[in-house]
Amino acid sequence: MTWLPWAVAIWLLLWGLYGIVTSRNLVHMVICLSVVQSSTYLFLLAIGYRTGARAPVFADIPASTPAVDPVVQALVLTDIVVEATVMALLLALAVQADKRTGTLDPDELGILRG
Amino acid sequence: MTPALRLRLFLPAALLLTLLLAWALSGAPRFGTFDGRYGQWLNHHTVPQRHVTDVVTAINFDYRGWDTLGEEFILFISVIGVRLLLRTQRDERETRPRDQAPGRRATSSSASVRVLGLALIGPLVLYGLDVVTHGQLTPGGGFQGGVVLATALWLVYLAGSYETMLHVTPETLVGWTEAAGAGGYALIGLYGWLTGVAYLQNVLPLGQVGSVFSGGTIPLISLAVAGAVTGGFVLLLRAFLAEALQVRSRS
């Protein structure tokens, strides 16, 4: 089952992309983007995992204990912060799109602008 | 482009992407066997070098502190962007706050949301402060604790009312907290520079391993980040809520 984490990461990425491509609502589209991004969290954490190793926190375990890779975990933190900011900005844009054009449907947005 | 055509373009592209990813991942280290040299080096040397027991926090606020400064400013700039996008436009005005979604009467929170929310606000504030101040020892730090603190303030809106939330998060205070957090991080880095070493180099006394006051600049940067994150997320909430409850078209 060593391929399972990769398979789930690819599955999340593709379903998120599918949602973006078929989306009829900008808010739904932003959520789909967050699904795409969650595949990167899983991928990064799975890359750094070591069988039988502990979390890289040495508060109550001896310093020589094998621990998983801390660098990818720090990257996931960055990833999550960036996702939160991107979602906030995109949702604000969706609010403006709805106010200016009266619709949240991305297909109708193109038609309205002509 | 019609939805059907878009889907027909997407499906072969998705298949190709899947095959490429599967091919790439077949060359990745087997799951559970990754032996990143840099990560393992940090696992062995962080505690003696920085007197910090949470290696992830040490990476974020020290070894990779320059990147995290940029990350914090991404948050800062995006909050400014949201405030700019959701400002009251020339053809809009601010009214007394009320729910004006068409065809929906304003509903008040249910009793269970009120009770649970009120009961959670105090513990969440304490928990947030705990996560912020112990990031150098156990999992946590400014980003995580900041989000917990902001959630406690969001609960004031959910369990109380919009007016109460506005009352406990004065715009000036929240704005300054965010700015002081973002600026504070940059200034802590400057201190290293002024003492003759590199920008953001950890120059303060490292303290005892396992103590709250360990890690030199790491807990200070964590505090600054907590200010920026709490302030930023509360400003975001205020912007979106004002847009829904107060800003109306003039026509």
mmCIF file of C-alpha atoms in Angstrom:
data_model
loop_
_atom_site.group_PDB
_atom_site.id
_atom_site.type_symbol
_atom_site.label_atom_id
_atom_site.label_comp_id
_atom_site.label_asym_id
_atom_site.label_seq_id
_atom_site.Cartn_x
_atom_site.Cartn_y
_atom_site.Cartn_z
ATOM 1 C CA MET A 1 0.000 0.000 0.000
ATOM 2 C CA THR A 2 2.973 2.327 -0.327
ATOM 3 C CA TRP A 3 1.364 3.971 -3.366
ATOM 4 C CA LEU A 4 -1.846 4.912 -1.511
ATOM 5 C CA PRO A 5 -0.754 8.430 -0.333
ATOM 6 C CA TRP A 6 0.320 9.344 -3.886
ATOM 7 C CA ALA A 7 -2.929 7.971 -5.308
ATOM 8 C CA VAL A 8 -5.029 10.018 -2.875
ATOM 9 C CA ALA A 9 -2.990 13.167 -3.642
ATOM 10 C CA ILE A 10 -3.509 12.709 -7.397
ATOM 11 C CA TRP A 11 -7.197 11.913 -6.825
ATOM 12 C CA LEU A 12 -7.705 15.142 -4.819
ATOM 13 C CA LEU A 13 -5.848 17.192 -7.436
ATOM 14 C CA LEU A 14 -7.894 15.809 -10.330
ATOM 15 C CA TRP A 15 -11.292 16.071 -8.624
ATOM 16 C CA GLY A 16 -10.501 19.649 -7.609
ATOM 17 C CA LEU A 17 -9.553 20.481 -11.199
ATOM 18 C CA TYR A 18 -12.701 18.747 -12.462
ATOM 19 C CA GLY A 19 -14.738 20.903 -10.083
ATOM 20 C CA ILE A 20 -13.057 24.083 -11.333
ATOM 21 C CA VAL A 21 -13.610 23.148 -14.998
ATOM 22 C CA THR A 22 -17.299 22.297 -14.553
ATOM 23 C CA SER A 23 -18.100 24.943 -11.926
ATOM 24 C CA ARG A 24 -21.198 27.081 -12.365
ATOM 25 C CA ASN A 25 -20.581 29.233 -9.304
ATOM 26 C CA LEU A 26 -17.536 31.307 -8.358
ATOM 27 C CA VAL A 27 -17.765 30.430 -4.642
ATOM 28 C CA HIS A 28 -17.905 26.724 -5.544
ATOM 29 C CA MET A 29 -14.889 27.295 -7.794
ATOM 30 C CA VAL A 30 -12.877 28.797 -4.919
ATOM 31 C CA ILE A 31 -13.699 25.771 -2.738
ATOM 32 C CA CYS A 32 -12.588 23.458 -5.565
ATOM 33 C CA LEU A 33 -9.286 25.332 -5.683
ATOM 34 C CA SER A 34 -8.836 24.624 -1.978
ATOM 35 C CA VAL A 35 -9.402 20.910 -2.721
ATOM 36 C CA VAL A 36 -6.623 21.098 -5.328
ATOM 37 C CA GLN A 37 -4.379 22.752 -2.791
ATOM 38 C CA SER A 38 -5.135 20.154 -0.121
ATOM 39 C CA SER A 39 -3.584 17.552 -2.415
ATOM 40 C CA THR A 40 -0.281 19.392 -1.982
ATOM 41 C CA TYR A 41 -0.535 19.148 1.819
ATOM 42 C CA LEU A 42 -1.025 15.409 1.617
ATOM 43 C CA PHE A 43 1.763 15.048 -0.923
ATOM 44 C CA LEU A 44 4.274 17.057 1.152
ATOM 45 C CA LEU A 45 3.445 15.272 4.412
ATOM 46 C CA ALA A 46 3.597 11.866 2.717
ATOM 47 C CA ILE A 47 7.006 12.680 1.194
ATOM 48 C CA GLY A 48 8.493 13.435 4.630
ATOM 49 C CA TYR A 49 7.016 10.413 6.399
ATOM 50 C CA ARG A 50 9.327 7.718 7.756
ATOM 51 C CA THR A 51 7.916 4.417 8.954
ATOM 52 C CA GLY A 52 7.981 4.136 12.733
ATOM 53 C CA ALA A 53 9.376 7.644 13.246
ATOM 54 C CA ARG A 54 7.972 10.238 15.669
ATOM 55 C CA ALA A 55 6.926 13.839 15.120
ATOM 56 C CA PRO A 56 9.918 16.229 14.932
ATOM 57 C CA VAL A 57 9.173 17.624 18.404
ATOM 58 C CA PHE A 58 11.748 16.643 21.021
ATOM 59 C CA ALA A 59 9.942 18.001 24.081
ATOM 60 C CA ASP A 60 9.350 14.586 25.646
ATOM 61 C CA ILE A 61 11.382 12.169 23.539
ATOM 62 C CA PRO A 62 15.194 11.687 23.512
ATOM 63 C CA ALA A 63 17.052 13.742 20.897
ATOM 64 C CA SER A 64 18.240 10.588 19.117
ATOM 65 C CA THR A 65 14.688 9.297 18.406
ATOM 66 C CA PRO A 66 14.064 8.903 14.649
ATOM 67 C CA ALA A 67 11.663 11.645 13.516
ATOM 68 C CA VAL A 68 9.897 12.453 10.256
ATOM 69 C CA ASP A 69 11.225 15.217 8.006
ATOM 70 C CA PRO A 70 10.514 18.638 9.569
ATOM 71 C CA VAL A 71 11.251 20.684 6.420
ATOM 72 C CA VAL A 72 8.177 19.526 4.503
ATOM 73 C CA GLN A 73 6.037 20.113 7.593
ATOM 74 C CA ALA A 74 7.239 23.731 7.700
ATOM 75 C CA LEU A 75 6.415 23.982 3.980
ATOM 76 C CA VAL A 76 2.871 22.723 4.621
ATOM 77 C CA LEU A 77 2.418 25.545 7.144
ATOM 78 C CA THR A 78 3.407 28.051 4.459
ATOM 79 C CA ASP A 79 1.112 26.293 2.022
ATOM 80 C CA ILE A 80 -1.875 26.601 4.375
ATOM 81 C CA VAL A 81 -1.236 30.300 5.046
ATOM 82 C CA VAL A 82 -1.010 30.997 1.334
ATOM 83 C CA GLU A 83 -4.220 29.063 0.693
ATOM 84 C CA ALA A 84 -6.092 31.056 3.342
ATOM 85 C CA THR A 85 -4.956 34.358 1.831
ATOM 86 C CA VAL A 86 -5.689 33.270 -1.739
ATOM 87 C CA MET A 87 -9.191 32.133 -0.752
ATOM 88 C CA ALA A 88 -9.894 35.439 1.012
ATOM 89 C CA LEU A 89 -8.839 37.425 -2.048
ATOM 90 C CA LEU A 90 -10.765 35.224 -4.490
ATOM 91 C CA LEU A 91 -13.931 35.357 -2.362
ATOM 92 C CA ALA A 92 -13.647 39.162 -2.247
ATOM 93 C CA LEU A 93 -13.355 39.147 -6.046
ATOM 94 C CA ALA A 94 -16.434 36.903 -6.248
ATOM 95 C CA VAL A 95 -18.363 39.386 -4.088
ATOM 96 C CA GLN A 96 -17.365 42.204 -6.438
ATOM 97 C CA ALA A 97 -18.208 40.154 -9.558
ATOM 98 C CA ASP A 98 -21.656 39.459 -8.147
ATOM 99 C CA LYS A 99 -22.208 43.127 -7.298
ATOM 100 C CA ARG A 100 -21.058 44.420 -10.689
ATOM 101 C CA THR A 101 -22.751 41.847 -12.902
ATOM 102 C CA GLY A 102 -25.484 40.285 -10.762
ATOM 103 C CA THR A 103 -24.273 36.738 -11.349
ATOM 104 C CA LEU A 104 -21.801 34.270 -9.878
ATOM 105 C CA ASP A 105 -21.859 31.973 -12.899
ATOM 106 C CA PRO A 106 -18.436 32.170 -14.591
ATOM 107 C CA ASP A 107 -19.968 31.334 -17.988
ATOM 108 C CA GLU A 108 -22.420 34.217 -17.805
ATOM 109 C CA LEU A 109 -19.686 36.616 -16.714
ATOM 110 C CA GLY A 110 -18.004 36.303 -20.101
ATOM 111 C CA ILE A 111 -21.268 36.824 -21.970
ATOM 112 C CA LEU A 112 -22.215 39.902 -19.957
ATOM 113 C CA ARG A 113 -18.903 41.635 -20.630
ATOM 114 C CA GLY A 114 -19.264 40.879 -24.310
ATOM 115 C CA MET B 1 -16.637 27.771 -24.912
ATOM 116 C CA THR B 2 -19.523 25.512 -23.984
ATOM 117 C CA PRO B 3 -19.332 23.393 -20.808
ATOM 118 C CA ALA B 4 -19.464 20.204 -22.872
ATOM 119 C CA LEU B 5 -16.510 21.245 -25.029
ATOM 120 C CA ARG B 6 -14.558 22.307 -21.963
ATOM 121 C CA LEU B 7 -15.117 18.897 -20.390
ATOM 122 C CA ARG B 8 -14.036 17.150 -23.597
ATOM 123 C CA LEU B 9 -10.792 19.128 -23.520
ATOM 124 C CA PHE B 10 -10.322 18.510 -19.806
ATOM 125 C CA LEU B 11 -10.707 14.724 -19.765
ATOM 126 C CA PRO B 12 -7.777 13.830 -22.084
ATOM 127 C CA ALA B 13 -5.646 16.511 -20.419
ATOM 128 C CA ALA B 14 -6.474 15.068 -16.994
ATOM 129 C CA LEU B 15 -5.602 11.577 -18.193
ATOM 130 C CA LEU B 16 -2.260 12.814 -19.506
ATOM 131 C CA LEU B 17 -1.584 14.633 -16.224
ATOM 132 C CA THR B 18 -2.406 11.470 -14.254
ATOM 133 C CA LEU B 19 0.006 9.405 -16.332
ATOM 134 C CA LEU B 20 2.755 12.019 -15.980
ATOM 135 C CA LEU B 21 2.279 12.247 -12.208
ATOM 136 C CA ALA B 22 2.192 8.452 -11.827
ATOM 137 C CA TRP B 23 5.406 8.207 -13.864
ATOM 138 C CA ALA B 24 7.078 10.929 -11.787
ATOM 139 C CA LEU B 25 5.970 9.424 -8.476
ATOM 140 C CA SER B 26 7.180 5.959 -9.473
ATOM 141 C CA GLY B 27 10.655 7.469 -9.177
ATOM 142 C CA ALA B 28 9.995 9.055 -5.772
ATOM 143 C CA PRO B 29 11.419 7.432 -2.629
ATOM 144 C CA ARG B 30 9.148 4.631 -1.387
ATOM 145 C CA PHE B 31 6.574 5.925 1.106
ATOM 146 C CA GLY B 32 8.002 5.782 4.617
ATOM 147 C CA THR B 33 11.662 5.589 3.579
ATOM 148 C CA PHE B 34 12.477 9.245 2.770
ATOM 149 C CA ASP B 35 15.806 10.238 4.275
ATOM 150 C CA GLY B 36 16.093 13.965 3.559
ATOM 151 C CA ARG B 37 19.600 14.930 4.572
ATOM 152 C CA TYR B 38 18.664 18.496 5.481
ATOM 153 C CA GLY B 39 15.640 17.472 7.553
ATOM 154 C CA GLN B 40 17.560 14.799 9.467
ATOM 155 C CA TRP B 41 20.415 17.232 10.080
ATOM 156 C CA LEU B 42 17.909 19.679 11.567
ATOM 157 C CA ASN B 43 16.332 16.941 13.705
ATOM 158 C CA HIS B 44 19.725 16.248 15.283
ATOM 159 C CA HIS B 45 21.098 19.759 15.605
ATOM 160 C CA THR B 46 18.142 22.043 16.348
ATOM 161 C CA VAL B 47 17.947 21.298 20.077
ATOM 162 C CA PRO B 48 21.683 21.852 20.790
ATOM 163 C CA GLN B 49 21.948 24.797 18.361
ATOM 164 C CA ARG B 50 18.775 26.749 19.149
ATOM 165 C CA HIS B 51 17.591 25.263 22.492
ATOM 166 C CA VAL B 52 14.166 24.752 20.879
ATOM 167 C CA THR B 53 12.369 21.397 20.994
ATOM 168 C CA ASP B 54 9.856 21.963 18.162
ATOM 169 C CA VAL B 55 11.994 21.661 15.042
ATOM 170 C CA VAL B 56 9.204 22.882 12.734
ATOM 171 C CA THR B 57 8.951 26.173 14.633
ATOM 172 C CA ALA B 58 12.733 26.554 14.585
ATOM 173 C CA ILE B 59 12.707 26.101 10.798
ATOM 174 C CA ASN B 60 9.899 28.593 10.260
ATOM 175 C CA PHE B 61 11.096 31.343 12.562
ATOM 176 C CA ASP B 62 14.862 30.870 12.424
ATOM 177 C CA TYR B 63 16.518 28.636 9.817
ATOM 178 C CA ARG B 64 13.978 29.680 7.195
ATOM 179 C CA GLY B 65 12.972 32.941 8.921
ATOM 180 C CA TRP B 66 13.549 35.061 5.840
ATOM 181 C CA ASP B 67 10.995 33.036 3.838
ATOM 182 C CA THR B 68 8.479 33.228 6.665
ATOM 183 C CA LEU B 69 8.875 37.012 6.715
ATOM 184 C CA GLY B 70 7.808 36.990 3.063
ATOM 185 C CA GLU B 71 4.957 34.617 3.899
ATOM 186 C CA GLU B 72 3.744 36.949 6.630
ATOM 187 C CA PHE B 73 3.755 39.833 4.179
ATOM 188 C CA ILE B 74 1.746 37.751 1.684
ATOM 189 C CA LEU B 75 -0.911 37.566 4.402
ATOM 190 C CA PHE B 76 -0.553 41.279 5.156
ATOM 191 C CA ILE B 77 -0.876 42.316 1.506
ATOM 192 C CA SER B 78 -3.811 40.021 0.816
ATOM 193 C CA VAL B 79 -5.687 41.498 3.803
ATOM 194 C CA ILE B 80 -5.054 44.954 2.320
ATOM 195 C CA GLY B 81 -6.258 43.613 -1.035
ATOM 196 C CA VAL B 82 -9.510 42.283 0.438
ATOM 197 C CA ARG B 83 -10.145 45.565 2.289
ATOM 198 C CA LEU B 84 -9.527 47.447 -0.947
ATOM 199 C CA LEU B 85 -11.849 45.205 -2.974
ATOM 200 C CA LEU B 86 -14.606 45.384 -0.362
ATOM 201 C CA ARG B 87 -14.367 49.096 0.447
ATOM 202 C CA THR B 88 -17.546 51.146 0.233
ATOM 203 C CA GLN B 89 -17.629 52.257 -3.397
ATOM 204 C CA ARG B 90 -18.764 55.621 -4.724
ATOM 205 C CA ASP B 91 -22.212 54.279 -5.623
ATOM 206 C CA GLU B 92 -22.674 52.609 -2.251
ATOM 207 C CA ARG B 93 -23.437 53.691 1.268
ATOM 208 C CA GLU B 94 -23.223 52.139 4.714
ATOM 209 C CA THR B 95 -26.476 51.487 6.545
ATOM 210 C CA ARG B 96 -27.312 50.265 9.980
ATOM 211 C CA PRO B 97 -26.270 46.625 10.101
ATOM 212 C CA ARG B 98 -29.007 44.191 9.142
ATOM 213 C CA ASP B 99 -29.440 41.107 7.060
ATOM 214 C CA GLN B 100 -30.806 42.235 3.712
ATOM 215 C CA ALA B 101 -30.372 39.123 1.641
ATOM 216 C CA PRO B 102 -33.407 39.117 -0.643
ATOM 217 C CA GLY B 103 -36.202 36.777 0.362
ATOM 218 C CA ARG B 104 -34.660 35.931 3.696
ATOM 219 C CA ARG B 105 -35.700 37.246 7.049
ATOM 220 C CA ALA B 106 -32.961 37.955 9.560
ATOM 221 C CA THR B 107 -32.647 34.952 11.812
ATOM 222 C CA SER B 108 -31.052 34.987 15.229
ATOM 223 C CA SER B 109 -28.567 32.329 16.273
ATOM 224 C CA SER B 110 -30.090 29.235 17.818
ATOM 225 C CA ALA B 111 -29.844 28.772 21.581
ATOM 226 C CA SER B 112 -27.342 25.917 21.222
ATOM 227 C CA VAL B 113 -24.987 28.054 19.089
ATOM 228 C CA ARG B 114 -25.213 30.859 21.645
ATOM 229 C CA VAL B 115 -24.542 28.648 24.663
ATOM 230 C CA LEU B 116 -21.759 26.638 23.050
ATOM 231 C CA GLY B 117 -20.166 29.738 21.510
ATOM 232 C CA LEU B 118 -20.210 31.707 24.753
ATOM 233 C CA ALA B 119 -18.791 28.735 26.644
ATOM 234 C CA LEU B 120 -15.977 28.363 24.083
ATOM 235 C CA ILE B 121 -14.817 31.989 23.819
ATOM 236 C CA GLY B 122 -12.865 32.078 27.107
ATOM 237 C CA PRO B 123 -11.181 28.664 26.734
ATOM 238 C CA LEU B 124 -10.306 29.449 23.097
ATOM 239 C CA VAL B 125 -8.567 32.707 24.047
ATOM 240 C CA LEU B 126 -6.507 30.843 26.662
ATOM 241 C CA TYR B 127 -5.804 27.987 24.269
ATOM 242 C CA GLY B 128 -4.740 30.435 21.544
ATOM 243 C CA LEU B 129 -2.353 32.226 23.903
ATOM 244 C CA ASP B 130 -0.990 28.847 25.032
ATOM 245 C CA VAL B 131 -0.368 27.753 21.429
ATOM 246 C CA VAL B 132 1.297 31.102 20.604
ATOM 247 C CA THR B 133 3.622 31.130 23.612
ATOM 248 C CA HIS B 134 4.657 27.456 23.512
ATOM 249 C CA GLY B 135 5.445 27.127 19.804
ATOM 250 C CA GLN B 136 9.147 26.721 20.594
ATOM 251 C CA LEU B 137 8.444 23.718 22.854
ATOM 252 C CA THR B 138 5.468 21.827 21.425
ATOM 253 C CA PRO B 139 3.528 22.006 18.124
ATOM 254 C CA GLY B 140 2.172 25.508 17.659
ATOM 255 C CA GLY B 141 3.412 29.036 17.166
ATOM 256 C CA GLY B 142 2.196 32.382 15.924
ATOM 257 C CA PHE B 143 0.311 31.232 12.826
ATOM 258 C CA GLN B 144 -1.637 28.458 14.502
ATOM 259 C CA GLY B 145 -2.304 30.342 17.750
ATOM 260 C CA GLY B 146 -3.213 33.499 15.828
ATOM 261 C CA VAL B 147 -5.918 31.642 13.917
ATOM 262 C CA VAL B 148 -7.276 30.181 17.193
ATOM 263 C CA LEU B 149 -7.407 33.681 18.718
ATOM 264 C CA ALA B 150 -9.169 35.076 15.650
ATOM 265 C CA THR B 151 -11.676 32.198 15.851
ATOM 266 C CA ALA B 152 -12.453 33.179 19.449
ATOM 267 C CA LEU B 153 -13.341 36.667 18.192
ATOM 268 C CA TRP B 154 -15.451 35.216 15.358
ATOM 269 C CA LEU B 155 -17.397 33.297 18.011
ATOM 270 C CA VAL B 156 -18.321 36.653 19.540
ATOM 271 C CA TYR B 157 -20.231 37.319 16.319
ATOM 272 C CA LEU B 158 -21.753 33.834 16.112
ATOM 273 C CA ALA B 159 -22.795 33.571 19.750
ATOM 274 C CA GLY B 160 -23.371 37.259 20.402
ATOM 275 C CA SER B 161 -24.134 39.826 17.758
ATOM 276 C CA TYR B 162 -22.480 41.825 15.010
ATOM 277 C CA GLU B 163 -22.489 44.962 17.178
ATOM 278 C CA THR B 164 -20.802 43.139 20.070
ATOM 279 C CA MET B 165 -18.144 41.845 17.691
ATOM 280 C CA LEU B 166 -17.512 45.380 16.394
ATOM 281 C CA HIS B 167 -17.334 46.578 19.982
ATOM 282 C CA VAL B 168 -14.670 44.075 21.124
ATOM 283 C CA THR B 169 -12.562 44.442 17.955
ATOM 284 C CA PRO B 170 -12.094 48.207 17.492
ATOM 285 C CA GLU B 171 -10.796 48.876 13.985
ATOM 286 C CA THR B 172 -7.835 50.967 15.197
ATOM 287 C CA LEU B 173 -6.686 48.367 17.738
ATOM 288 C CA VAL B 174 -6.993 45.453 15.310
ATOM 289 C CA GLY B 175 -5.284 47.377 12.519
ATOM 290 C CA TRP B 176 -2.403 48.377 14.759
ATOM 291 C CA THR B 177 -2.064 44.824 16.089
ATOM 292 C CA GLU B 178 -1.705 43.558 12.541
ATOM 293 C CA ALA B 179 0.728 46.293 11.540
ATOM 294 C CA ALA B 180 2.797 45.931 14.735
ATOM 295 C CA GLY B 181 3.001 42.178 14.167
ATOM 296 C CA ALA B 182 4.150 42.457 10.571
ATOM 297 C CA GLY B 183 6.517 45.358 11.295
ATOM 298 C CA GLY B 184 7.741 43.764 14.530
ATOM 299 C CA TYR B 185 8.985 40.699 12.663
ATOM 300 C CA ALA B 186 10.967 42.879 10.248
ATOM 301 C CA LEU B 187 12.396 44.914 13.160
ATOM 302 C CA ILE B 188 13.492 41.796 15.096
ATOM 303 C CA GLY B 189 15.465 40.858 11.996
ATOM 304 C CA LEU B 190 16.958 44.335 11.861
ATOM 305 C CA TYR B 191 18.228 43.942 15.429
ATOM 306 C CA GLY B 192 20.512 41.115 14.318
ATOM 307 C CA TRP B 193 21.816 43.308 11.529
ATOM 308 C CA LEU B 194 22.510 46.244 13.868
ATOM 309 C CA THR B 195 24.536 44.025 16.209
ATOM 310 C CA GLY B 196 26.857 43.218 13.343
ATOM 311 C CA VAL B 197 25.599 39.798 12.185
ATOM 312 C CA ALA B 198 23.204 38.739 9.424
ATOM 313 C CA TYR B 199 19.609 39.959 9.099
ATOM 314 C CA LEU B 200 17.266 37.745 11.192
ATOM 315 C CA GLN B 201 20.202 35.898 12.764
ATOM 316 C CA ASN B 202 19.275 34.623 16.207
ATOM 317 C CA VAL B 203 21.336 36.908 18.466
ATOM 318 C CA LEU B 204 19.393 36.857 21.760
ATOM 319 C CA PRO B 205 20.342 34.548 24.683
ATOM 320 C CA LEU B 206 18.990 31.062 23.914
ATOM 321 C CA GLY B 207 17.882 30.163 27.460
ATOM 322 C CA GLN B 208 17.321 26.712 28.935
ATOM 323 C CA VAL B 209 15.997 23.888 26.714
ATOM 324 C CA GLY B 210 12.367 23.259 27.658
ATOM 325 C CA SER B 211 11.768 26.716 29.154
ATOM 326 C CA VAL B 212 9.136 29.078 27.734
ATOM 327 C CA PHE B 213 11.902 31.683 27.410
ATOM 328 C CA SER B 214 14.104 29.533 25.200
ATOM 329 C CA GLY B 215 15.072 29.981 21.579
ATOM 330 C CA GLY B 216 16.266 33.610 21.523
ATOM 331 C CA THR B 217 14.360 35.511 18.843
ATOM 332 C CA ILE B 218 12.087 32.536 17.993
ATOM 333 C CA PRO B 219 9.363 33.175 20.641
ATOM 334 C CA LEU B 220 9.483 36.916 19.891
ATOM 335 C CA ILE B 221 8.948 36.337 16.167
ATOM 336 C CA SER B 222 6.171 33.904 17.073
ATOM 337 C CA LEU B 223 4.457 36.639 19.103
ATOM 338 C CA ALA B 224 4.805 39.137 16.259
ATOM 339 C CA VAL B 225 3.329 36.639 13.793
ATOM 340 C CA ALA B 226 0.460 35.949 16.206
ATOM 341 C CA GLY B 227 -0.357 39.683 16.216
ATOM 342 C CA ALA B 228 -0.259 39.878 12.439
ATOM 343 C CA VAL B 229 -2.372 36.740 11.958
ATOM 344 C CA THR B 230 -4.998 37.556 14.607
ATOM 345 C CA GLY B 231 -5.303 41.141 13.373
ATOM 346 C CA GLY B 232 -5.361 40.070 9.735
ATOM 347 C CA PHE B 233 -8.056 37.425 10.127
ATOM 348 C CA VAL B 234 -10.258 39.702 12.245
ATOM 349 C CA LEU B 235 -9.923 42.446 9.608
ATOM 350 C CA LEU B 236 -10.948 39.906 6.945
ATOM 351 C CA LEU B 237 -14.000 38.878 8.955
ATOM 352 C CA ARG B 238 -14.975 42.494 9.527
ATOM 353 C CA ALA B 239 -14.632 43.290 5.822
ATOM 354 C CA PHE B 240 -16.814 40.371 4.683
ATOM 355 C CA LEU B 241 -19.426 40.925 7.410
ATOM 356 C CA ALA B 242 -19.678 44.657 6.698
ATOM 357 C CA GLU B 243 -20.123 43.813 3.012
ATOM 358 C CA ALA B 244 -23.015 41.479 3.832
ATOM 359 C CA LEU B 245 -24.678 43.500 6.574
ATOM 360 C CA GLN B 246 -23.916 47.197 6.046
ATOM 361 C CA VAL B 247 -22.867 48.161 2.531
ATOM 362 C CA ARG B 248 -25.833 48.910 0.224
ATOM 363 C CA SER B 249 -26.132 50.181 -3.302
ATOM 364 C CA ARG B 250 -27.271 53.830 -3.441
ATOM 365 C CA SER B 251 -29.861 53.245 -6.126
#
